[in-house]
Amino acid sequence: ARKLNDESIELFCTVMRACPKAELVLKSISFHEKAERTRIRKRFEKAGLDPKRLILLEWIEGGINHLQLYRHLDVALDPIPYGGATTTAEALWMGVPVITKTGGSYVSRMSTAVLRGAELDNWCTQSTDEYVDMAVENAQHIQSLRSSRSSWREKVRQSPLGDADDLMRHLFASFRALR
């Protein structure tokens, strides 16, 4: 919820206007508080989103339970300018592609770094229009995305992002250089 600034809300609502059958699913640890859910709902309603199309998932205990909530998603929309990192990696691992808008600062390039590490550069957009267009394009092919979910984990595993041995070699080399 901390990443839901006005810019992200407007972007998500633009996507939702362009994809009239879609639902927006959001998850945050803060959604366990009724006041926070109400606040977020009001912000999206003020931005023009029909409240029936907004689903807020509350925090759930247990890592496996958390990851299983990705089954509710077809495509993840990365917030701007504070994109995901762990969330992006989790989504990919659970078979959910992520659309991101590459920014000019460290925090706005985290998802781009994860997607590029997974050799999924084609999910990185340069503008709001490209972001929305990609969301619309994928909304038209939801069944195809759903049927390929199981292949996403293997894509990540086979990519540089999933190469744990290479990561360890680089970490050890860095640690040695610090001595």
CSV table of C-alpha atoms in Angstrom, one decimal:
chain,number,residue,atom,x,y,z
A,1,ALA,CA,0.0,0.0,0.0
A,2,ARG,CA,2.9,2.3,0.6
A,3,LYS,CA,3.7,2.3,-3.1
A,4,LEU,CA,0.2,3.4,-4.1
A,5,ASN,CA,0.9,7.0,-4.8
A,6,ASP,CA,-1.3,9.1,-7.1
A,7,GLU,CA,0.8,8.3,-10.1
A,8,SER,CA,0.5,4.5,-9.6
A,9,ILE,CA,-3.3,4.7,-8.9
A,10,GLU,CA,-3.8,6.8,-12.1
A,11,LEU,CA,-1.7,4.3,-14.1
A,12,PHE,CA,-3.6,1.3,-12.7
A,13,CYS,CA,-7.0,3.0,-13.3
A,14,THR,CA,-5.9,3.8,-16.9
A,15,VAL,CA,-5.2,0.1,-17.4
A,16,MET,CA,-8.5,-0.8,-15.9
A,17,ARG,CA,-10.4,1.7,-18.2
A,18,ALA,CA,-8.6,0.1,-21.2
A,19,CYS,CA,-9.4,-3.5,-19.9
A,20,PRO,CA,-13.1,-3.2,-18.9
A,21,LYS,CA,-13.5,-6.9,-17.9
A,22,ALA,CA,-10.4,-6.9,-15.6
A,23,GLU,CA,-10.3,-6.8,-11.9
A,24,LEU,CA,-7.5,-5.2,-9.9
A,25,VAL,CA,-6.1,-7.4,-7.1
A,26,LEU,CA,-3.9,-5.7,-4.5
A,27,LYS,CA,-2.2,-7.3,-1.5
A,28,SER,CA,-0.6,-5.5,1.4
A,29,ILE,CA,0.3,-6.3,5.0
A,30,SER,CA,-1.5,-3.1,5.9
A,31,PHE,CA,-4.8,-4.4,4.5
A,32,HIS,CA,-5.4,-6.3,7.7
A,33,GLU,CA,-6.6,-3.0,9.0
A,34,LYS,CA,-10.2,-2.0,8.0
A,35,ALA,CA,-9.3,1.7,8.0
A,36,GLU,CA,-6.5,1.1,5.5
A,37,ARG,CA,-8.7,-1.0,3.2
A,38,THR,CA,-11.3,1.8,3.3
A,39,ARG,CA,-8.7,4.4,2.6
A,40,ILE,CA,-7.3,2.6,-0.5
A,41,ARG,CA,-10.8,1.8,-1.8
A,42,LYS,CA,-11.7,5.5,-1.5
A,43,ARG,CA,-8.6,6.6,-3.4
A,44,PHE,CA,-9.3,4.2,-6.3
A,45,GLU,CA,-13.0,5.2,-6.4
A,46,LYS,CA,-12.0,8.8,-6.5
A,47,ALA,CA,-9.7,8.0,-9.4
A,48,GLY,CA,-12.7,6.5,-11.2
A,49,LEU,CA,-12.4,2.7,-10.6
A,50,ASP,CA,-15.7,0.9,-9.9
A,51,PRO,CA,-15.2,-0.5,-6.4
A,52,LYS,CA,-16.6,-3.9,-7.5
A,53,ARG,CA,-13.5,-4.3,-9.7
A,54,LEU,CA,-11.0,-3.8,-6.8
A,55,ILE,CA,-10.0,-6.8,-4.7
A,56,LEU,CA,-7.9,-6.2,-1.6
A,57,LEU,CA,-6.1,-9.3,-0.2
A,58,GLU,CA,-5.1,-9.1,3.4
A,59,TRP,CA,-1.9,-10.3,4.8
A,60,ILE,CA,-1.7,-14.1,5.2
A,61,GLU,CA,0.6,-15.9,7.5
A,62,GLY,CA,3.2,-18.3,6.0
A,63,GLY,CA,5.5,-17.9,3.0
A,64,ILE,CA,3.8,-20.7,1.1
A,65,ASN,CA,0.4,-19.3,1.7
A,66,HIS,CA,1.6,-15.9,0.6
A,67,LEU,CA,3.0,-17.3,-2.7
A,68,GLN,CA,-0.2,-19.2,-3.3
A,69,LEU,CA,-2.1,-16.0,-3.5
A,70,TYR,CA,-0.4,-15.3,-6.9
A,71,ARG,CA,-3.0,-17.8,-8.3
A,72,HIS,CA,-5.4,-14.9,-8.2
A,73,LEU,CA,-3.3,-12.9,-10.7
A,74,ASP,CA,-2.9,-13.2,-14.5
A,75,VAL,CA,-0.5,-10.2,-15.0
A,76,ALA,CA,1.2,-8.1,-12.3
A,77,LEU,CA,1.2,-4.3,-12.7
A,78,ASP,CA,4.4,-2.8,-11.3
A,79,PRO,CA,3.8,0.5,-9.4
A,80,ILE,CA,5.7,3.6,-10.3
A,81,PRO,CA,8.1,5.0,-9.5
A,82,TYR,CA,8.7,2.6,-6.7
A,83,GLY,CA,8.7,-0.8,-8.5
A,84,GLY,CA,9.0,-4.2,-7.0
A,85,ALA,CA,12.1,-6.3,-6.5
A,86,THR,CA,11.1,-9.3,-4.3
A,87,THR,CA,7.5,-9.0,-5.4
A,88,THR,CA,8.6,-9.1,-9.1
A,89,ALA,CA,10.8,-12.1,-8.5
A,90,GLU,CA,8.0,-13.9,-6.6
A,91,ALA,CA,5.4,-13.2,-9.3
A,92,LEU,CA,7.7,-14.6,-12.0
A,93,TRP,CA,8.5,-17.6,-9.9
A,94,MET,CA,4.7,-18.2,-9.4
A,95,GLY,CA,4.0,-17.9,-13.1
A,96,VAL,CA,2.8,-14.4,-13.3
A,97,PRO,CA,4.4,-12.0,-15.8
A,98,VAL,CA,5.1,-8.4,-14.6
A,99,ILE,CA,4.7,-5.3,-16.6
A,100,THR,CA,7.0,-2.5,-15.5
A,101,LYS,CA,7.8,1.0,-16.6
A,102,THR,CA,11.6,1.6,-16.5
A,103,GLY,CA,12.5,4.7,-14.7
A,104,GLY,CA,15.5,6.9,-14.2
A,105,SER,CA,16.3,6.2,-10.5
A,106,TYR,CA,17.4,3.1,-8.5
A,107,VAL,CA,13.9,2.4,-7.1
A,108,SER,CA,12.3,2.7,-10.5
A,109,ARG,CA,14.6,0.2,-12.1
A,110,MET,CA,14.4,-2.7,-9.6
A,111,SER,CA,11.7,-4.6,-11.5
A,112,THR,CA,13.5,-3.9,-14.8
A,113,ALA,CA,16.7,-5.4,-13.3
A,114,VAL,CA,14.8,-8.5,-12.2
A,115,LEU,CA,13.0,-8.9,-15.6
A,116,ARG,CA,16.2,-8.4,-17.5
A,117,GLY,CA,18.0,-10.9,-15.2
A,118,ALA,CA,15.2,-13.4,-16.1
A,119,GLU,CA,15.7,-12.5,-19.8
A,120,LEU,CA,12.2,-11.0,-20.0
A,121,ASP,CA,13.2,-7.6,-21.3
A,122,ASN,CA,10.1,-7.5,-23.4
A,123,TRP,CA,8.0,-6.9,-20.3
A,124,CYS,CA,9.9,-3.6,-19.6
A,125,THR,CA,8.2,-0.5,-21.1
A,126,GLN,CA,9.6,3.0,-21.6
A,127,SER,CA,6.3,5.0,-21.4
A,128,THR,CA,2.9,5.0,-19.8
A,129,ASP,CA,1.4,4.4,-23.2
A,130,GLU,CA,3.6,1.3,-23.8
A,131,TYR,CA,2.7,0.0,-20.3
A,132,VAL,CA,-1.1,0.4,-20.9
A,133,ASP,CA,-0.8,-1.1,-24.4
A,134,MET,CA,1.1,-4.1,-23.0
A,135,ALA,CA,-1.6,-4.6,-20.4
A,136,VAL,CA,-4.4,-4.4,-23.0
A,137,GLU,CA,-2.5,-6.9,-25.3
A,138,ASN,CA,-2.1,-9.4,-22.5
A,139,ALA,CA,-5.7,-9.0,-21.3
A,140,GLN,CA,-6.7,-10.2,-24.8
A,141,HIS,CA,-4.6,-13.3,-24.3
A,142,ILE,CA,-5.4,-14.3,-20.7
A,143,GLN,CA,-6.1,-18.0,-21.5
A,144,SER,CA,-2.7,-18.3,-23.2
A,145,LEU,CA,-1.0,-16.7,-20.2
A,146,ARG,CA,-2.8,-19.0,-17.8
A,147,SER,CA,-1.9,-22.1,-19.8
A,148,SER,CA,1.8,-21.1,-19.8
A,149,ARG,CA,2.1,-20.4,-16.1
A,150,SER,CA,4.0,-23.5,-15.3
A,151,SER,CA,6.7,-22.6,-17.8
A,152,TRP,CA,7.5,-19.3,-16.2
A,153,ARG,CA,9.3,-20.9,-13.2
A,154,GLU,CA,11.5,-22.9,-15.6
A,155,LYS,CA,12.3,-19.7,-17.6
A,156,VAL,CA,13.4,-18.0,-14.4
A,157,ARG,CA,15.4,-21.1,-13.3
A,158,GLN,CA,17.2,-21.3,-16.6
A,159,SER,CA,18.0,-17.5,-16.8
A,160,PRO,CA,20.9,-15.6,-15.2
A,161,LEU,CA,18.4,-14.5,-12.4
A,162,GLY,CA,18.0,-18.2,-11.5
A,163,ASP,CA,21.7,-19.1,-11.6
A,164,ALA,CA,22.5,-19.4,-7.9
A,165,ASP,CA,25.9,-20.8,-8.5
A,166,ASP,CA,26.9,-17.8,-10.6
A,167,LEU,CA,25.6,-15.5,-7.9
A,168,MET,CA,27.6,-17.2,-5.2
A,169,ARG,CA,30.8,-17.0,-7.3
A,170,HIS,CA,30.3,-13.3,-7.7
A,171,LEU,CA,29.5,-12.8,-4.0
A,172,PHE,CA,32.5,-14.8,-2.9
A,173,ALA,CA,34.7,-12.8,-5.3
A,174,SER,CA,33.4,-9.5,-3.9
A,175,PHE,CA,34.0,-10.7,-0.3
A,176,ARG,CA,37.5,-11.7,-1.1
A,177,ALA,CA,38.2,-8.3,-2.7
A,178,LEU,CA,37.1,-6.7,0.6
A,179,ARG,CA,39.8,-8.4,2.6
